[in-house]
Amino acid sequence: MSMGAGRACRGGPSSSSPAAAGSGGPIPLIAASSAAAPAEAAPTSVTKTVNGSHHFKIAGYSLAKGIGAGKYIASESFTAGGHEWAIYFYPDGKNPEHGAEYVSMFVALASEGTDVRALFELTLVDQSGKGRHKVHSHFGRSLESGPYTLKHQGSMWGYKRFFKRSALEASYFLKDDCILVDCTVGVVQSHTEEPKIYSLLHSSL
């Protein structure tokens, strides 16, 4: 059994006092301590979502009707996660096979990029003030296949049948010939963080 530094081991059963120096008594034992080397920490992969939002006002809806399937009104570009994005509204639908029964709404990657992974939310604003917005969202719910991947500049995510046009025109989503759309894009980014190195200072008393 080791004792503290500077203390002597006691002698045999008859010893009742520490041995005097030079008397040939037991040699003091100095306590030795050793610390196990910490396991080497591995780099950590961190994934996060960087969001950006845009408010898109579509004025003159009645004048936009009839421009033809596949033709759109585009918002100004906005930034999210280091990329540029734009909202595309199709008053007569994106594809001719749907006719003009539905309006279409899409979000497009407006800047250069390859395999950009993102979450989206498109909200058609209820202008009655009752807050009954129509929301299409990836946020806050589990995704079976993960975030949507946009392969290149010009790739889109959205809905060909975003809203039935007759229902839109009879609703509070259309007011003063205007439609309001809120869009949020969350770009998924991953990076590696190196472990933090801490220095342990040892002192002896």
JSON list of C-alpha atoms in Angstrom, two decimals:
[
{"chain": "A", "resi": 1, "resn": "MET", "atom": "CA", "xyz": [0.00, 0.00, 0.00]},
{"chain": "A", "resi": 2, "resn": "SER", "atom": "CA", "xyz": [1.47, 3.37, -0.99]},
{"chain": "A", "resi": 3, "resn": "MET", "atom": "CA", "xyz": [1.31, 6.39, 1.27]},
{"chain": "A", "resi": 4, "resn": "GLY", "atom": "CA", "xyz": [1.38, 10.11, 0.49]},
{"chain": "A", "resi": 5, "resn": "ALA", "atom": "CA", "xyz": [4.61, 11.76, -0.58]},
{"chain": "A", "resi": 6, "resn": "GLY", "atom": "CA", "xyz": [6.90, 12.61, 2.34]},
{"chain": "A", "resi": 7, "resn": "ARG", "atom": "CA", "xyz": [5.36, 10.02, 4.72]},
{"chain": "A", "resi": 8, "resn": "ALA", "atom": "CA", "xyz": [7.24, 6.92, 5.85]},
{"chain": "A", "resi": 9, "resn": "CYS", "atom": "CA", "xyz": [5.90, 3.41, 6.07]},
{"chain": "A", "resi": 10, "resn": "ARG", "atom": "CA", "xyz": [5.55, 2.28, 9.63]},
{"chain": "A", "resi": 11, "resn": "GLY", "atom": "CA", "xyz": [7.77, -0.51, 10.89]},
{"chain": "A", "resi": 12, "resn": "GLY", "atom": "CA", "xyz": [6.81, -3.88, 12.26]},
{"chain": "A", "resi": 13, "resn": "PRO", "atom": "CA", "xyz": [4.20, -4.54, 14.89]},
{"chain": "A", "resi": 14, "resn": "SER", "atom": "CA", "xyz": [6.39, -3.15, 17.72]},
{"chain": "A", "resi": 15, "resn": "SER", "atom": "CA", "xyz": [7.18, 0.13, 15.92]},
{"chain": "A", "resi": 16, "resn": "SER", "atom": "CA", "xyz": [5.29, 3.11, 17.25]},
{"chain": "A", "resi": 17, "resn": "SER", "atom": "CA", "xyz": [7.20, 6.06, 15.79]},
{"chain": "A", "resi": 18, "resn": "PRO", "atom": "CA", "xyz": [8.60, 7.04, 12.39]},
{"chain": "A", "resi": 19, "resn": "ALA", "atom": "CA", "xyz": [12.12, 5.83, 11.69]},
{"chain": "A", "resi": 20, "resn": "ALA", "atom": "CA", "xyz": [14.85, 8.40, 12.20]},
{"chain": "A", "resi": 21, "resn": "ALA", "atom": "CA", "xyz": [16.97, 9.37, 9.25]},
{"chain": "A", "resi": 22, "resn": "GLY", "atom": "CA", "xyz": [20.12, 7.29, 8.99]},
{"chain": "A", "resi": 23, "resn": "SER", "atom": "CA", "xyz": [18.92, 4.75, 11.57]},
{"chain": "A", "resi": 24, "resn": "GLY", "atom": "CA", "xyz": [18.50, 2.01, 8.98]},
{"chain": "A", "resi": 25, "resn": "GLY", "atom": "CA", "xyz": [14.73, 2.09, 9.24]},
{"chain": "A", "resi": 26, "resn": "PRO", "atom": "CA", "xyz": [12.32, 1.47, 6.37]},
{"chain": "A", "resi": 27, "resn": "ILE", "atom": "CA", "xyz": [12.84, 3.61, 3.28]},
{"chain": "A", "resi": 28, "resn": "PRO", "atom": "CA", "xyz": [9.97, 6.08, 2.62]},
{"chain": "A", "resi": 29, "resn": "LEU", "atom": "CA", "xyz": [7.78, 5.23, -0.37]},
{"chain": "A", "resi": 30, "resn": "ILE", "atom": "CA", "xyz": [6.86, 8.06, -2.74]},
{"chain": "A", "resi": 31, "resn": "ALA", "atom": "CA", "xyz": [3.32, 7.89, -4.14]},
{"chain": "A", "resi": 32, "resn": "ALA", "atom": "CA", "xyz": [3.35, 7.52, -7.91]},
{"chain": "A", "resi": 33, "resn": "SER", "atom": "CA", "xyz": [0.40, 8.44, -10.09]},
{"chain": "A", "resi": 34, "resn": "SER", "atom": "CA", "xyz": [-0.21, 7.72, -13.72]},
{"chain": "A", "resi": 35, "resn": "ALA", "atom": "CA", "xyz": [-3.03, 8.92, -15.96]},
{"chain": "A", "resi": 36, "resn": "ALA", "atom": "CA", "xyz": [-4.26, 6.79, -18.80]},
{"chain": "A", "resi": 37, "resn": "ALA", "atom": "CA", "xyz": [-3.85, 8.48, -22.15]},
{"chain": "A", "resi": 38, "resn": "PRO", "atom": "CA", "xyz": [-7.23, 9.68, -23.41]},
{"chain": "A", "resi": 39, "resn": "ALA", "atom": "CA", "xyz": [-8.67, 7.84, -26.39]},
{"chain": "A", "resi": 40, "resn": "GLU", "atom": "CA", "xyz": [-8.08, 9.71, -29.61]},
{"chain": "A", "resi": 41, "resn": "ALA", "atom": "CA", "xyz": [-11.29, 11.55, -30.54]},
{"chain": "A", "resi": 42, "resn": "ALA", "atom": "CA", "xyz": [-12.63, 11.04, -34.04]},
{"chain": "A", "resi": 43, "resn": "PRO", "atom": "CA", "xyz": [-13.81, 13.88, -36.30]},
{"chain": "A", "resi": 44, "resn": "THR", "atom": "CA", "xyz": [-17.56, 14.55, -36.10]},
{"chain": "A", "resi": 45, "resn": "SER", "atom": "CA", "xyz": [-19.83, 14.93, -39.12]},
{"chain": "A", "resi": 46, "resn": "VAL", "atom": "CA", "xyz": [-22.34, 17.75, -38.59]},
{"chain": "A", "resi": 47, "resn": "THR", "atom": "CA", "xyz": [-25.44, 18.22, -40.76]},
{"chain": "A", "resi": 48, "resn": "LYS", "atom": "CA", "xyz": [-27.64, 21.30, -40.50]},
{"chain": "A", "resi": 49, "resn": "THR", "atom": "CA", "xyz": [-30.28, 23.20, -42.46]},
{"chain": "A", "resi": 50, "resn": "VAL", "atom": "CA", "xyz": [-29.64, 26.78, -43.55]},
{"chain": "A", "resi": 51, "resn": "ASN", "atom": "CA", "xyz": [-32.92, 28.57, -44.24]},
{"chain": "A", "resi": 52, "resn": "GLY", "atom": "CA", "xyz": [-33.93, 31.49, -46.41]},
{"chain": "A", "resi": 53, "resn": "SER", "atom": "CA", "xyz": [-37.40, 32.98, -46.99]},
{"chain": "A", "resi": 54, "resn": "HIS", "atom": "CA", "xyz": [-39.14, 35.14, -49.57]},
{"chain": "A", "resi": 55, "resn": "HIS", "atom": "CA", "xyz": [-42.49, 36.93, -49.81]},
{"chain": "A", "resi": 56, "resn": "PHE", "atom": "CA", "xyz": [-43.91, 36.87, -53.33]},
{"chain": "A", "resi": 57, "resn": "LYS", "atom": "CA", "xyz": [-46.77, 39.18, -54.31]},
{"chain": "A", "resi": 58, "resn": "ILE", "atom": "CA", "xyz": [-48.53, 38.29, -57.56]},
{"chain": "A", "resi": 59, "resn": "ALA", "atom": "CA", "xyz": [-50.41, 41.38, -58.67]},
{"chain": "A", "resi": 60, "resn": "GLY", "atom": "CA", "xyz": [-52.87, 41.50, -61.58]},
{"chain": "A", "resi": 61, "resn": "TYR", "atom": "CA", "xyz": [-53.94, 37.85, -61.40]},
{"chain": "A", "resi": 62, "resn": "SER", "atom": "CA", "xyz": [-56.90, 38.39, -63.75]},
{"chain": "A", "resi": 63, "resn": "LEU", "atom": "CA", "xyz": [-54.56, 39.78, -66.41]},
{"chain": "A", "resi": 64, "resn": "ALA", "atom": "CA", "xyz": [-52.22, 36.80, -66.06]},
{"chain": "A", "resi": 65, "resn": "LYS", "atom": "CA", "xyz": [-54.96, 34.27, -66.72]},
{"chain": "A", "resi": 66, "resn": "GLY", "atom": "CA", "xyz": [-54.93, 32.95, -70.25]},
{"chain": "A", "resi": 67, "resn": "ILE", "atom": "CA", "xyz": [-51.21, 33.38, -70.90]},
{"chain": "A", "resi": 68, "resn": "GLY", "atom": "CA", "xyz": [-51.07, 29.67, -71.67]},
{"chain": "A", "resi": 69, "resn": "ALA", "atom": "CA", "xyz": [-49.94, 26.45, -70.05]},
{"chain": "A", "resi": 70, "resn": "GLY", "atom": "CA", "xyz": [-46.26, 26.31, -69.25]},
{"chain": "A", "resi": 71, "resn": "LYS", "atom": "CA", "xyz": [-45.90, 30.10, -69.04]},
{"chain": "A", "resi": 72, "resn": "TYR", "atom": "CA", "xyz": [-45.09, 31.58, -65.66]},
{"chain": "A", "resi": 73, "resn": "ILE", "atom": "CA", "xyz": [-44.66, 34.66, -63.52]},
{"chain": "A", "resi": 74, "resn": "ALA", "atom": "CA", "xyz": [-41.35, 34.57, -61.64]},
{"chain": "A", "resi": 75, "resn": "SER", "atom": "CA", "xyz": [-40.44, 36.16, -58.34]},
{"chain": "A", "resi": 76, "resn": "GLU", "atom": "CA", "xyz": [-37.23, 38.02, -57.67]},
{"chain": "A", "resi": 77, "resn": "SER", "atom": "CA", "xyz": [-34.41, 35.69, -56.71]},
{"chain": "A", "resi": 78, "resn": "PHE", "atom": "CA", "xyz": [-33.56, 35.19, -53.04]},
{"chain": "A", "resi": 79, "resn": "THR", "atom": "CA", "xyz": [-30.73, 33.49, -51.18]},
{"chain": "A", "resi": 80, "resn": "ALA", "atom": "CA", "xyz": [-30.83, 30.38, -49.01]},
{"chain": "A", "resi": 81, "resn": "GLY", "atom": "CA", "xyz": [-27.88, 28.23, -48.02]},
{"chain": "A", "resi": 82, "resn": "GLY", "atom": "CA", "xyz": [-25.48, 29.95, -50.40]},
{"chain": "A", "resi": 83, "resn": "HIS", "atom": "CA", "xyz": [-27.70, 29.40, -53.46]},
{"chain": "A", "resi": 84, "resn": "GLU", "atom": "CA", "xyz": [-30.13, 31.60, -55.39]},
{"chain": "A", "resi": 85, "resn": "TRP", "atom": "CA", "xyz": [-33.78, 30.55, -55.68]},
{"chain": "A", "resi": 86, "resn": "ALA", "atom": "CA", "xyz": [-36.92, 31.81, -57.41]},
{"chain": "A", "resi": 87, "resn": "ILE", "atom": "CA", "xyz": [-40.66, 31.05, -57.22]},
{"chain": "A", "resi": 88, "resn": "TYR", "atom": "CA", "xyz": [-42.54, 30.26, -60.43]},
{"chain": "A", "resi": 89, "resn": "PHE", "atom": "CA", "xyz": [-46.31, 30.71, -60.63]},
{"chain": "A", "resi": 90, "resn": "TYR", "atom": "CA", "xyz": [-48.19, 29.20, -63.59]},
{"chain": "A", "resi": 91, "resn": "PRO", "atom": "CA", "xyz": [-51.69, 30.75, -63.85]},
{"chain": "A", "resi": 92, "resn": "ASP", "atom": "CA", "xyz": [-52.76, 28.23, -66.51]},
{"chain": "A", "resi": 93, "resn": "GLY", "atom": "CA", "xyz": [-50.85, 25.26, -65.14]},
{"chain": "A", "resi": 94, "resn": "LYS", "atom": "CA", "xyz": [-47.39, 23.96, -65.92]},
{"chain": "A", "resi": 95, "resn": "ASN", "atom": "CA", "xyz": [-48.46, 21.27, -68.37]},
{"chain": "A", "resi": 96, "resn": "PRO", "atom": "CA", "xyz": [-51.09, 21.38, -71.12]},
{"chain": "A", "resi": 97, "resn": "GLU", "atom": "CA", "xyz": [-52.61, 18.04, -70.05]},
{"chain": "A", "resi": 98, "resn": "HIS", "atom": "CA", "xyz": [-53.91, 19.66, -66.87]},
{"chain": "A", "resi": 99, "resn": "GLY", "atom": "CA", "xyz": [-55.61, 22.39, -68.86]},
{"chain": "A", "resi": 100, "resn": "ALA", "atom": "CA", "xyz": [-56.35, 25.55, -66.91]},
{"chain": "A", "resi": 101, "resn": "GLU", "atom": "CA", "xyz": [-58.15, 23.72, -64.11]},
{"chain": "A", "resi": 102, "resn": "TYR", "atom": "CA", "xyz": [-55.23, 24.10, -61.70]},
{"chain": "A", "resi": 103, "resn": "VAL", "atom": "CA", "xyz": [-52.62, 26.74, -61.04]},
{"chain": "A", "resi": 104, "resn": "SER", "atom": "CA", "xyz": [-49.08, 25.43, -60.56]},
{"chain": "A", "resi": 105, "resn": "MET", "atom": "CA", "xyz": [-46.40, 26.62, -58.15]},
{"chain": "A", "resi": 106, "resn": "PHE", "atom": "CA", "xyz": [-42.70, 25.69, -58.14]},
{"chain": "A", "resi": 107, "resn": "VAL", "atom": "CA", "xyz": [-39.43, 26.70, -56.49]},
{"chain": "A", "resi": 108, "resn": "ALA", "atom": "CA", "xyz": [-36.40, 26.65, -58.80]},
{"chain": "A", "resi": 109, "resn": "LEU", "atom": "CA", "xyz": [-32.66, 26.60, -58.19]},
{"chain": "A", "resi": 110, "resn": "ALA", "atom": "CA", "xyz": [-31.68, 29.86, -59.91]},
{"chain": "A", "resi": 111, "resn": "SER", "atom": "CA", "xyz": [-27.90, 29.67, -59.45]},
{"chain": "A", "resi": 112, "resn": "GLU", "atom": "CA", "xyz": [-25.30, 27.10, -60.37]},
{"chain": "A", "resi": 113, "resn": "GLY", "atom": "CA", "xyz": [-25.29, 23.99, -58.25]},
{"chain": "A", "resi": 114, "resn": "THR", "atom": "CA", "xyz": [-25.12, 20.22, -58.41]},
{"chain": "A", "resi": 115, "resn": "ASP", "atom": "CA", "xyz": [-27.13, 17.81, -56.26]},
{"chain": "A", "resi": 116, "resn": "VAL", "atom": "CA", "xyz": [-28.36, 20.52, -53.90]},
{"chain": "A", "resi": 117, "resn": "ARG", "atom": "CA", "xyz": [-30.43, 18.93, -51.12]},
{"chain": "A", "resi": 118, "resn": "ALA", "atom": "CA", "xyz": [-33.19, 21.08, -49.66]},
{"chain": "A", "resi": 119, "resn": "LEU", "atom": "CA", "xyz": [-36.47, 21.23, -47.77]},
{"chain": "A", "resi": 120, "resn": "PHE", "atom": "CA", "xyz": [-39.29, 23.47, -49.00]},
{"chain": "A", "resi": 121, "resn": "GLU", "atom": "CA", "xyz": [-42.38, 25.23, -47.75]},
{"chain": "A", "resi": 122, "resn": "LEU", "atom": "CA", "xyz": [-44.89, 27.06, -49.92]},
{"chain": "A", "resi": 123, "resn": "THR", "atom": "CA", "xyz": [-47.68, 28.98, -48.21]},
{"chain": "A", "resi": 124, "resn": "LEU", "atom": "CA", "xyz": [-50.64, 30.53, -49.97]},
{"chain": "A", "resi": 125, "resn": "VAL", "atom": "CA", "xyz": [-51.60, 33.37, -47.63]},
{"chain": "A", "resi": 126, "resn": "ASP", "atom": "CA", "xyz": [-55.21, 33.73, -46.45]},
{"chain": "A", "resi": 127, "resn": "GLN", "atom": "CA", "xyz": [-55.86, 37.45, -46.89]},
{"chain": "A", "resi": 128, "resn": "SER", "atom": "CA", "xyz": [-59.01, 37.43, -44.76]},
{"chain": "A", "resi": 129, "resn": "GLY", "atom": "CA", "xyz": [-56.89, 37.70, -41.64]},
{"chain": "A", "resi": 130, "resn": "LYS", "atom": "CA", "xyz": [-58.22, 34.40, -40.26]},
{"chain": "A", "resi": 131, "resn": "GLY", "atom": "CA", "xyz": [-54.91, 32.64, -40.75]},
{"chain": "A", "resi": 132, "resn": "ARG", "atom": "CA", "xyz": [-56.29, 29.76, -42.77]},
{"chain": "A", "resi": 133, "resn": "HIS", "atom": "CA", "xyz": [-53.28, 29.53, -45.01]},
{"chain": "A", "resi": 134, "resn": "LYS", "atom": "CA", "xyz": [-52.74, 26.70, -47.45]},
{"chain": "A", "resi": 135, "resn": "VAL", "atom": "CA", "xyz": [-49.35, 25.21, -46.58]},
{"chain": "A", "resi": 136, "resn": "HIS", "atom": "CA", "xyz": [-47.28, 22.63, -48.41]},
{"chain": "A", "resi": 137, "resn": "SER", "atom": "CA", "xyz": [-44.27, 21.86, -46.21]},
{"chain": "A", "resi": 138, "resn": "HIS", "atom": "CA", "xyz": [-41.36, 19.47, -45.76]},
{"chain": "A", "resi": 139, "resn": "PHE", "atom": "CA", "xyz": [-40.44, 21.03, -42.44]},
{"chain": "A", "resi": 140, "resn": "GLY", "atom": "CA", "xyz": [-41.54, 19.44, -39.18]},
{"chain": "A", "resi": 141, "resn": "ARG", "atom": "CA", "xyz": [-42.39, 16.03, -40.63]},
{"chain": "A", "resi": 142, "resn": "SER", "atom": "CA", "xyz": [-40.45, 12.90, -41.40]},
{"chain": "A", "resi": 143, "resn": "LEU", "atom": "CA", "xyz": [-39.39, 12.34, -44.99]},
{"chain": "A", "resi": 144, "resn": "GLU", "atom": "CA", "xyz": [-39.23, 8.78, -46.22]},
{"chain": "A", "resi": 145, "resn": "SER", "atom": "CA", "xyz": [-36.69, 9.59, -48.91]},
{"chain": "A", "resi": 146, "resn": "GLY", "atom": "CA", "xyz": [-35.00, 12.52, -47.18]},
{"chain": "A", "resi": 147, "resn": "PRO", "atom": "CA", "xyz": [-34.67, 16.07, -48.53]},
{"chain": "A", "resi": 148, "resn": "TYR", "atom": "CA", "xyz": [-35.41, 16.76, -52.18]},
{"chain": "A", "resi": 149, "resn": "THR", "atom": "CA", "xyz": [-32.35, 16.82, -54.46]},
{"chain": "A", "resi": 150, "resn": "LEU", "atom": "CA", "xyz": [-32.07, 19.41, -57.23]},
{"chain": "A", "resi": 151, "resn": "LYS", "atom": "CA", "xyz": [-29.63, 18.09, -59.80]},
{"chain": "A", "resi": 152, "resn": "HIS", "atom": "CA", "xyz": [-28.59, 21.32, -61.52]},
{"chain": "A", "resi": 153, "resn": "GLN", "atom": "CA", "xyz": [-29.42, 24.98, -62.14]},
{"chain": "A", "resi": 154, "resn": "GLY", "atom": "CA", "xyz": [-33.04, 25.25, -63.27]},
{"chain": "A", "resi": 155, "resn": "SER", "atom": "CA", "xyz": [-34.20, 22.15, -61.38]},
{"chain": "A", "resi": 156, "resn": "MET", "atom": "CA", "xyz": [-37.56, 22.63, -59.68]},
{"chain": "A", "resi": 157, "resn": "TRP", "atom": "CA", "xyz": [-39.65, 21.37, -56.80]},
{"chain": "A", "resi": 158, "resn": "GLY", "atom": "CA", "xyz": [-43.35, 22.08, -56.50]},
{"chain": "A", "resi": 159, "resn": "TYR", "atom": "CA", "xyz": [-46.88, 21.17, -57.48]},
{"chain": "A", "resi": 160, "resn": "LYS", "atom": "CA", "xyz": [-48.50, 20.92, -60.89]},
{"chain": "A", "resi": 161, "resn": "ARG", "atom": "CA", "xyz": [-51.86, 20.88, -59.13]},
{"chain": "A", "resi": 162, "resn": "PHE", "atom": "CA", "xyz": [-51.11, 23.43, -56.46]},
{"chain": "A", "resi": 163, "resn": "PHE", "atom": "CA", "xyz": [-54.67, 24.76, -56.19]},
{"chain": "A", "resi": 164, "resn": "LYS", "atom": "CA", "xyz": [-57.85, 24.39, -58.19]},
{"chain": "A", "resi": 165, "resn": "ARG", "atom": "CA", "xyz": [-58.30, 27.66, -60.05]},
{"chain": "A", "resi": 166, "resn": "SER", "atom": "CA", "xyz": [-62.07, 27.95, -59.51]},
{"chain": "A", "resi": 167, "resn": "ALA", "atom": "CA", "xyz": [-61.57, 27.47, -55.75]},
{"chain": "A", "resi": 168, "resn": "LEU", "atom": "CA", "xyz": [-58.73, 29.99, -55.72]},
{"chain": "A", "resi": 169, "resn": "GLU", "atom": "CA", "xyz": [-60.82, 32.65, -57.43]},
{"chain": "A", "resi": 170, "resn": "ALA", "atom": "CA", "xyz": [-63.67, 32.17, -54.92]},
{"chain": "A", "resi": 171, "resn": "SER", "atom": "CA", "xyz": [-61.41, 32.29, -51.86]},
{"chain": "A", "resi": 172, "resn": "TYR", "atom": "CA", "xyz": [-59.72, 34.84, -49.62]},
{"chain": "A", "resi": 173, "resn": "PHE", "atom": "CA", "xyz": [-56.39, 33.77, -51.06]},
{"chain": "A", "resi": 174, "resn": "LEU", "atom": "CA", "xyz": [-57.23, 36.18, -53.89]},
{"chain": "A", "resi": 175, "resn": "LYS", "atom": "CA", "xyz": [-57.87, 39.77, -52.80]},
{"chain": "A", "resi": 176, "resn": "ASP", "atom": "CA", "xyz": [-57.71, 42.99, -54.81]},
{"chain": "A", "resi": 177, "resn": "ASP", "atom": "CA", "xyz": [-56.58, 40.86, -57.76]},
{"chain": "A", "resi": 178, "resn": "CYS", "atom": "CA", "xyz": [-53.47, 39.86, -55.80]},
{"chain": "A", "resi": 179, "resn": "ILE", "atom": "CA", "xyz": [-52.10, 36.57, -54.49]},
{"chain": "A", "resi": 180, "resn": "LEU", "atom": "CA", "xyz": [-49.54, 36.41, -51.68]},
{"chain": "A", "resi": 181, "resn": "VAL", "atom": "CA", "xyz": [-47.10, 33.51, -51.40]},
{"chain": "A", "resi": 182, "resn": "ASP", "atom": "CA", "xyz": [-44.55, 32.89, -48.67]},
{"chain": "A", "resi": 183, "resn": "CYS", "atom": "CA", "xyz": [-41.70, 30.51, -49.45]},
{"chain": "A", "resi": 184, "resn": "THR", "atom": "CA", "xyz": [-39.02, 29.03, -47.21]},
{"chain": "A", "resi": 185, "resn": "VAL", "atom": "CA", "xyz": [-36.10, 26.99, -48.51]},
{"chain": "A", "resi": 186, "resn": "GLY", "atom": "CA", "xyz": [-33.86, 25.03, -46.14]},
{"chain": "A", "resi": 187, "resn": "VAL", "atom": "CA", "xyz": [-30.61, 23.89, -47.74]},
{"chain": "A", "resi": 188, "resn": "VAL", "atom": "CA", "xyz": [-29.05, 20.84, -46.10]},
{"chain": "A", "resi": 189, "resn": "GLN", "atom": "CA", "xyz": [-25.33, 21.30, -45.50]},
{"chain": "A", "resi": 190, "resn": "SER", "atom": "CA", "xyz": [-22.80, 18.87, -44.05]},
{"chain": "A", "resi": 191, "resn": "HIS", "atom": "CA", "xyz": [-19.29, 19.47, -42.78]},
{"chain": "A", "resi": 192, "resn": "THR", "atom": "CA", "xyz": [-16.73, 17.72, -40.61]},
{"chain": "A", "resi": 193, "resn": "GLU", "atom": "CA", "xyz": [-15.60, 19.15, -37.28]},
{"chain": "A", "resi": 194, "resn": "GLU", "atom": "CA", "xyz": [-12.19, 18.18, -35.94]},
{"chain": "A", "resi": 195, "resn": "PRO", "atom": "CA", "xyz": [-12.08, 17.19, -32.26]},
{"chain": "A", "resi": 196, "resn": "LYS", "atom": "CA", "xyz": [-11.08, 19.86, -29.76]},
{"chain": "A", "resi": 197, "resn": "ILE", "atom": "CA", "xyz": [-7.69, 19.23, -28.13]},
{"chain": "A", "resi": 198, "resn": "TYR", "atom": "CA", "xyz": [-7.37, 20.04, -24.45]},
{"chain": "A", "resi": 199, "resn": "SER", "atom": "CA", "xyz": [-4.02, 20.27, -22.59]},
{"chain": "A", "resi": 200, "resn": "LEU", "atom": "CA", "xyz": [-3.87, 18.70, -19.14]},
{"chain": "A", "resi": 201, "resn": "LEU", "atom": "CA", "xyz": [-1.58, 20.55, -16.75]},
{"chain": "A", "resi": 202, "resn": "HIS", "atom": "CA", "xyz": [0.07, 18.42, -14.03]},
{"chain": "A", "resi": 203, "resn": "SER", "atom": "CA", "xyz": [1.39, 19.87, -10.81]},
{"chain": "A", "resi": 204, "resn": "SER", "atom": "CA", "xyz": [3.23, 18.20, -7.97]},
{"chain": "A", "resi": 205, "resn": "LEU", "atom": "CA", "xyz": [3.03, 19.34, -4.39]}
]
